[in-house]
Each structure stands twice: as structure tokens, then as C-alpha cells.
Short mmCIF file of C-alpha atoms in Angstrom, two decimals:
data_model
loop_
_atom_site.label_atom_id
_atom_site.label_comp_id
_atom_site.label_asym_id
_atom_site.label_seq_id
_atom_site.Cartn_x
_atom_site.Cartn_y
_atom_site.Cartn_z
CA MET Q 1 1.45 -110.25 74.91
CA ALA Q 2 2.34 -111.13 78.48
CA GLY Q 3 4.23 -114.38 78.91
CA CYS Q 4 2.82 -117.26 80.91
CA ARG Q 5 4.57 -119.04 83.79
CA ARG Q 6 6.84 -121.77 82.45
CA PRO Q 7 8.70 -124.63 84.12
CA SER Q 8 12.46 -124.25 84.08
CA VAL Q 9 14.09 -125.59 80.93
CA ALA Q 10 17.57 -126.95 81.19
CA ASP Q 11 20.21 -125.99 78.66
CA GLY Q 12 19.60 -127.96 75.47
CA ASP Q 13 16.20 -129.30 76.64
CA ASP Q 14 13.10 -127.96 74.87
CA GLY Q 15 10.65 -130.02 76.87
CA TRP Q 16 10.22 -132.13 73.74
CA GLY Q 17 9.93 -135.55 75.33
CA MET Q 18 7.75 -134.32 78.19
CA SER Q 19 5.36 -132.57 75.77
CA GLU Q 20 5.05 -135.70 73.60
CA ARG Q 21 4.25 -137.89 76.60
CA ALA Q 22 1.68 -135.39 77.85
CA ASP Q 23 0.00 -135.29 74.43
CA ARG Q 24 -0.23 -139.08 74.31
CA ASN Q 25 -1.71 -139.17 77.80
CA ARG Q 26 -4.34 -136.56 76.94
CA ARG Q 27 -5.86 -138.41 73.97
CA SER Q 28 -6.20 -141.84 72.49
CA PRO Q 29 -4.41 -142.64 69.21
CA GLN Q 30 -7.77 -142.65 67.41
CA GLU Q 31 -8.86 -139.22 68.60
CA PRO Q 32 -9.02 -136.76 65.68
CA VAL Q 33 -7.45 -133.42 66.50
CA GLY Q 34 -8.39 -131.25 63.50
CA VAL Q 35 -6.18 -128.32 64.45
CA SER Q 36 -6.14 -125.18 62.30
CA ILE Q 37 -3.78 -122.22 62.54
CA ARG Q 38 -4.73 -118.80 61.22
CA LEU Q 39 -2.12 -116.12 60.71
CA LEU Q 40 -3.96 -113.92 58.20
CA GLY Q 41 -5.87 -111.16 59.95
CA GLY Q 42 -4.47 -112.16 63.35
CA PHE Q 43 -3.45 -115.32 65.18
CA GLN Q 44 -6.04 -117.98 65.91
CA LEU Q 45 -5.66 -121.59 66.95
CA LEU Q 46 -8.76 -123.67 66.24
CA LYS Q 47 -9.67 -127.21 67.16
CA GLY Q 48 -12.34 -128.18 64.72
CA GLU Q 49 -14.25 -124.94 64.26
CA GLN Q 50 -13.85 -123.77 67.85
CA PRO Q 51 -11.08 -121.59 69.30
CA TYR Q 52 -8.50 -123.68 71.10
CA HIS Q 53 -7.93 -121.74 74.28
CA ARG Q 54 -4.23 -121.88 75.00
CA HIS Q 55 -2.14 -118.87 75.81
CA ALA Q 56 0.44 -117.85 73.21
CA SER Q 57 2.91 -115.04 73.75
CA GLY Q 58 3.47 -112.61 70.90
CA ARG Q 59 7.04 -113.81 70.51
CA ALA Q 60 5.96 -117.45 70.26
CA VAL Q 61 3.42 -116.56 67.56
CA SER Q 62 6.14 -114.67 65.69
CA LEU Q 63 8.42 -117.71 65.79
CA LEU Q 64 5.58 -119.99 64.70
CA ALA Q 65 4.79 -117.74 61.74
CA LEU Q 66 8.42 -117.59 60.72
CA LEU Q 67 8.77 -121.37 60.73
CA ILE Q 68 5.53 -121.82 58.77
CA LEU Q 69 6.50 -119.27 56.13
CA LYS Q 70 9.89 -121.00 55.75
CA ARG Q 71 8.33 -124.47 55.95
CA SER Q 72 10.40 -127.47 54.89
CA ILE Q 73 13.59 -125.43 55.27
CA PRO Q 74 15.55 -126.19 58.46
CA GLN Q 75 16.20 -122.93 60.31
CA SER Q 76 19.39 -122.45 62.27
CA ARG Q 77 18.76 -121.92 65.97
CA ALA Q 78 21.58 -119.40 66.11
CA ALA Q 79 20.09 -117.42 63.21
CA LEU Q 80 16.59 -117.51 64.70
CA ALA Q 81 17.85 -116.31 68.07
CA GLY Q 82 19.70 -113.43 66.41
CA LEU Q 83 16.68 -112.53 64.30
CA LEU Q 84 14.20 -112.51 67.17
CA TRP Q 85 16.52 -110.87 69.72
CA PRO Q 86 18.95 -108.76 67.68
CA ASP Q 87 19.95 -106.58 70.63
CA THR Q 88 20.55 -109.45 73.07
CA ASP Q 89 23.80 -111.30 73.61
CA GLU Q 90 24.00 -114.71 71.92
CA GLY Q 91 23.81 -116.81 75.07
CA GLN Q 92 20.69 -115.09 76.37
CA ALA Q 93 19.09 -115.12 72.92
CA ARG Q 94 19.61 -118.90 72.67
CA THR Q 95 18.08 -119.34 76.14
CA ASN Q 96 15.08 -117.23 75.09
CA LEU Q 97 14.68 -119.38 71.99
CA ARG Q 98 14.66 -122.61 73.99
CA LYS Q 99 11.87 -121.23 76.17
CA LEU Q 100 9.87 -120.30 73.09
CA ILE Q 101 10.27 -123.77 71.63
CA PHE Q 102 9.00 -125.23 74.90
CA GLU Q 103 6.04 -122.84 74.73
CA LEU Q 104 5.23 -123.88 71.15
CA ARG Q 105 5.35 -127.53 72.14
CA ARG Q 106 2.77 -126.82 74.85
CA LEU Q 107 0.69 -124.70 72.49
CA LEU Q 108 0.36 -127.12 69.58
CA PRO Q 109 -1.78 -130.19 70.24
CA ARG Q 110 0.08 -132.21 67.61
CA THR Q 111 3.68 -133.28 67.94
CA SER Q 112 4.56 -133.97 64.29
CA SER Q 113 4.50 -130.40 62.93
CA LEU Q 114 7.73 -129.21 64.50
CA ARG Q 115 10.97 -131.00 63.76
CA LEU Q 116 14.03 -130.01 65.67
CA ASP Q 117 17.49 -131.07 66.67
CA ARG Q 118 20.21 -129.35 68.62
CA ASP Q 119 21.04 -126.95 65.76
CA THR Q 120 17.85 -126.45 63.72
CA LEU Q 121 14.07 -126.07 63.77
CA GLU Q 122 11.72 -126.87 60.91
CA TRP Q 123 7.99 -126.73 60.22
CA ALA Q 124 7.12 -129.97 58.44
CA ALA Q 125 5.68 -129.67 54.93
CA ASP Q 126 3.41 -132.63 55.75
CA SER Q 127 2.19 -131.06 58.99
CA GLU Q 128 -1.18 -132.34 60.14
CA CYS Q 129 -2.17 -128.80 61.12
CA ASP Q 130 -4.20 -126.85 58.57
CA VAL Q 131 -2.58 -123.42 58.11
CA ASP Q 132 -4.35 -120.61 56.26
CA VAL Q 133 -1.13 -119.13 54.86
CA GLU Q 134 -0.12 -122.47 53.37
CA ALA Q 135 -3.55 -122.96 51.78
CA PHE Q 136 -3.60 -119.38 50.49
CA GLU Q 137 -0.18 -119.65 48.86
CA ARG Q 138 -0.99 -123.05 47.39
CA ILE Q 139 -4.22 -121.85 45.79
CA ALA Q 140 -2.67 -118.59 44.60
CA ALA Q 141 0.17 -120.45 42.88
CA HIS Q 142 -2.19 -122.58 40.78
CA ALA Q 143 -5.47 -120.67 40.58
CA ALA Q 144 -6.84 -120.74 37.04
CA SER Q 145 -10.63 -120.67 37.36
CA MET Q 146 -12.85 -118.00 38.88
CA GLU Q 147 -13.80 -120.45 41.61
CA GLU Q 148 -10.16 -120.95 42.57
CA LEU Q 149 -9.51 -117.21 42.54
CA GLU Q 150 -12.52 -116.66 44.81
CA ALA Q 151 -11.33 -119.43 47.15
CA GLY Q 152 -7.91 -117.81 47.49
CA ILE Q 153 -9.41 -114.38 48.12
CA ALA Q 154 -11.77 -115.80 50.76
CA LEU Q 155 -8.80 -117.24 52.68
CA TYR Q 156 -7.18 -113.82 52.98
CA ARG Q 157 -8.97 -112.54 56.08
CA GLY Q 158 -6.49 -109.73 56.58
CA ASP Q 159 -2.79 -108.93 56.61
CA LEU Q 160 -0.28 -111.34 58.10
CA LEU Q 161 -0.26 -110.92 61.91
CA PRO Q 162 -1.18 -107.22 61.81
CA GLY Q 163 -0.27 -106.79 65.48
CA CYS Q 164 3.29 -108.04 64.99
CA TYR Q 165 5.96 -105.42 64.31
CA ASP Q 166 9.05 -107.61 64.12
CA GLU Q 167 11.25 -106.35 61.32
CA TRP Q 168 11.43 -109.72 59.55
CA ILE Q 169 7.69 -109.93 59.10
CA LEU Q 170 7.23 -106.68 57.17
CA ALA Q 171 8.52 -108.06 53.87
CA GLU Q 172 6.41 -111.22 54.23
CA ARG Q 173 3.32 -109.17 55.03
CA GLU Q 174 3.88 -107.02 51.94
CA ARG Q 175 4.56 -110.06 49.74
CA LEU Q 176 1.35 -111.84 50.76
CA GLY Q 177 -0.60 -108.60 50.34
CA GLN Q 178 0.67 -108.31 46.79
CA VAL Q 179 -0.37 -111.89 46.06
CA TYR Q 180 -3.85 -111.06 47.35
CA ALA Q 181 -4.04 -107.92 45.21
CA SER Q 182 -3.00 -109.95 42.16
CA LEU Q 183 -5.80 -112.46 42.79
CA LEU Q 184 -8.29 -109.59 43.05
CA GLU Q 185 -7.08 -108.06 39.80
CA ARG Q 186 -7.34 -111.37 37.96
CA LEU Q 187 -10.81 -112.06 39.30
CA VAL Q 188 -12.09 -108.58 38.42
CA ALA Q 189 -10.75 -108.98 34.89
CA ALA Q 190 -12.47 -112.37 34.54
CA LEU Q 191 -15.76 -111.00 35.85
CA GLU Q 192 -15.56 -107.98 33.57
CA ALA Q 193 -14.96 -110.24 30.58
CA ARG Q 194 -18.13 -112.16 31.52
CA ARG Q 195 -20.00 -108.86 31.96
CA ALA Q 196 -20.62 -109.67 35.62
CA PHE Q 197 -20.18 -106.04 36.57
CA ARG Q 198 -21.75 -105.99 40.04
CA PRO Q 199 -19.49 -108.63 41.60
CA ALA Q 200 -16.58 -107.11 39.70
CA LEU Q 201 -17.31 -103.76 41.38
CA ALA Q 202 -17.38 -105.43 44.80
CA TYR Q 203 -13.98 -107.05 44.31
CA ALA Q 204 -12.54 -103.88 42.78
CA GLY Q 205 -13.67 -102.09 45.94
CA GLN Q 206 -11.60 -104.54 47.99
CA LEU Q 207 -8.64 -103.80 45.75
CA LEU Q 208 -9.04 -100.07 46.33
CA GLY Q 209 -9.26 -100.68 50.07
CA ARG Q 210 -5.76 -102.17 50.00
CA ASP Q 211 -4.25 -99.14 48.26
CA PRO Q 212 -6.44 -96.00 48.15
CA LEU Q 213 -3.68 -94.12 46.30
CA ARG Q 214 -3.56 -96.48 43.32
CA GLU Q 215 -4.99 -94.43 40.47
CA GLU Q 216 -5.39 -97.43 38.16
CA THR Q 217 -8.01 -98.89 40.52
CA TYR Q 218 -10.12 -95.73 40.31
CA CYS Q 219 -9.98 -96.04 36.52
CA LEU Q 220 -11.06 -99.66 36.80
CA LEU Q 221 -14.01 -98.71 38.98
CA MET Q 222 -15.03 -95.91 36.60
CA ARG Q 223 -14.88 -98.30 33.69
CA LEU Q 224 -17.06 -100.86 35.47
CA HIS Q 225 -19.64 -98.17 36.27
CA GLY Q 226 -19.38 -97.04 32.66
CA HIS Q 227 -20.21 -100.51 31.41
CA GLN Q 228 -23.50 -100.16 33.29
CA ARG Q 229 -24.10 -96.63 31.94
CA ASP Q 230 -23.93 -95.41 35.53
CA ARG Q 231 -22.71 -91.82 35.15
CA ALA Q 232 -23.39 -91.03 38.80
CA GLY Q 233 -21.17 -93.92 39.84
CA VAL Q 234 -18.43 -92.78 37.46
CA THR Q 235 -18.56 -89.26 38.88
CA GLN Q 236 -18.56 -90.47 42.47
CA VAL Q 237 -15.44 -92.58 41.90
CA TYR Q 238 -13.70 -89.74 40.05
CA ARG Q 239 -14.40 -87.22 42.80
CA ARG Q 240 -13.12 -89.64 45.42
CA CYS Q 241 -9.94 -90.10 43.38
CA VAL Q 242 -9.43 -86.34 43.11
CA ALA Q 243 -9.99 -85.81 46.84
CA ILE Q 244 -7.65 -88.62 47.96
CA LEU Q 245 -4.82 -87.64 45.60
CA ARG Q 246 -5.11 -84.00 46.63
CA LYS Q 247 -5.19 -84.78 50.34
CA GLU Q 248 -2.47 -87.43 50.47
CA LEU Q 249 -0.13 -86.50 47.62
CA ASP Q 250 -1.14 -82.96 46.68
CA VAL Q 251 -1.34 -83.91 43.00
CA PRO Q 252 -4.19 -83.97 40.44
CA PRO Q 253 -5.27 -87.11 38.59
CA SER Q 254 -3.22 -88.09 35.55
CA ALA Q 255 -4.19 -87.04 32.04
CA ALA Q 256 -5.31 -90.62 31.31
CA THR Q 257 -7.68 -90.59 34.30
CA GLU Q 258 -9.07 -87.20 33.28
CA GLU Q 259 -9.63 -88.38 29.71
CA LEU Q 260 -11.38 -91.55 30.87
CA TYR Q 261 -13.64 -89.59 33.19
CA ALA Q 262 -14.51 -87.09 30.48
CA ARG Q 263 -15.46 -89.86 28.08
CA LEU Q 264 -17.54 -91.89 30.55
CA SER Q 265 -19.31 -89.00 32.23
CA GLY Q 266 -19.95 -87.06 29.02
CA ALA Q 267 -21.92 -89.45 26.86
CA GLY Q 268 -22.12 -92.66 28.88
CA ALA Q 269 -20.16 -95.75 27.97
CA GLU Q 270 -21.15 -98.39 25.50
CA PRO Q 271 -20.68 -101.81 27.07
CA HIS Q 272 -18.07 -102.80 24.52
CA ALA Q 273 -16.59 -99.38 23.85
CA PRO Q 274 -12.80 -99.22 24.16
CA VAL Q 275 -11.66 -97.34 27.23
CA LEU Q 276 -8.31 -96.39 28.66
CA THR Q 277 -6.87 -98.46 31.47
#
């Protein structure tokens, strides 16, 4: 994203005091802010339920995401500068970082989320901003009921900052995607156990959308159709599996997938009949 015009920032000055005074002048102490940050599916800053229209450069969003994902852990300024500008000399990288911090201070309506000193930055664990990644990870870590699994899945609106290609974010994006896939798998299993096959099929479809080459998901979908004695659905899923594997990997389905398809398409599937997974 294009950067916005910034006031000059002196060495060692992040505009911290000026930003705090401006925030206090803009609102009374009783004014509720209700700020939400979304990083899943793309960056959004909301005030209440409405978009909070403040410009944020791509680099500032990247820094914000990094601090949130490493929340409660002070991050070295030197390390952050090297991570965000690996091909820039240290002095310039530190100057760039100070400008980004100033931008974040202008971006965030609250002043208590970011903690910083001359050497470190930290996103506060008790931040008054609601962050979707924090809520998603919290629910995923403790989800036990179907309702909790559904709540976690609903929070995952898409991959972490899909428009950001910084090297550091790739592992975090993959990690959160795997957490989401695990929630889907657990929910589908719970729905299947309750014989709620239609919603199970819908969630299994989301799972397949994340990884169209995962053969186990095709088997899961065939089994769910088989529970409903839906041979046409079984065949449709099998043919899609064959086509995708042939096109992308130039391989046939595994023997286990072939055996499952033969069983479910040949005589239909009893709802409680044992099937291969």
C-alpha cells in the first residue's frame, strides 16, 4: 500500500506523547471506543461494527500483525527492524521502524495496546482492542462442544493477511490454517456421530476447499453421502477426486479410496456399516 504523509520523527521519538495527548483531546474519558482488529481474511479496523477509516500502510499492518501474534512477549526493536527490512542497513531499518511505530500510534484509537520503550515493543495481553486472531486462538485452544467449534470456525474468515507476502508471515499463516482445519475435522466428526449428515457435508466441503489434494477428505465426503444412501453423491465426489489427482499430481486414487468407493457405490451404505477412513 502507498504510505501516507507523516510528520518528521526525531531519532528515538515515536510520537508517543503527542499521539496520547491527541487521543485524550478527541474523546472524553467516558467515551466507549469499541475497537476491533481483523487480520483473518484481510486487514480491517472497526469501531463498533463500522469500518474505522484510517489509512494503514501494508508495512504497518505487517508490524501490527507480528506484535499481535507475539503478544505479551517484548520484541526487540533491532530484531524487528532486521526482520521487516532484511536488505536495509541497520540505521535505516531502525529509522523505518520508528516511522511505522508513529503510524501505528496514529492508526489505533486506543493508547494502551502498544507498550514500548527504547529497546522493545509489545502488544499488551490485556489490550482493550478486540482482535479476531486472539479470539480464534483462544477458542481453538479450549473448544470442547460443538457450539465452541462452530464459534471458532466462524471467526476464521480467511487466511491471515492474504495480501501480505513477508517471509515471516508464511509460517504463521500455515499454522493458523492448520488450526482451522483441525476444528473443521473435529466438528465434522461430532456431527457424523450425531447423524447430522447435511451440516457435516457442508463443513467437510470447507475442509476440502482448504486442500483439494487431500484424499482423506474425499473419503470423508463419500462416507457422509453413503450414510444417506446417496450413491450419486458418492460417485460425484469420487470422480472429482480422480480428476483432481490426475490433473495436479498425475496419480490415481489410493487402493483404500478405490475400495471405499466400490463398497459405497455398489450396494449403498448402511448408516452404521463400517467403512474405511
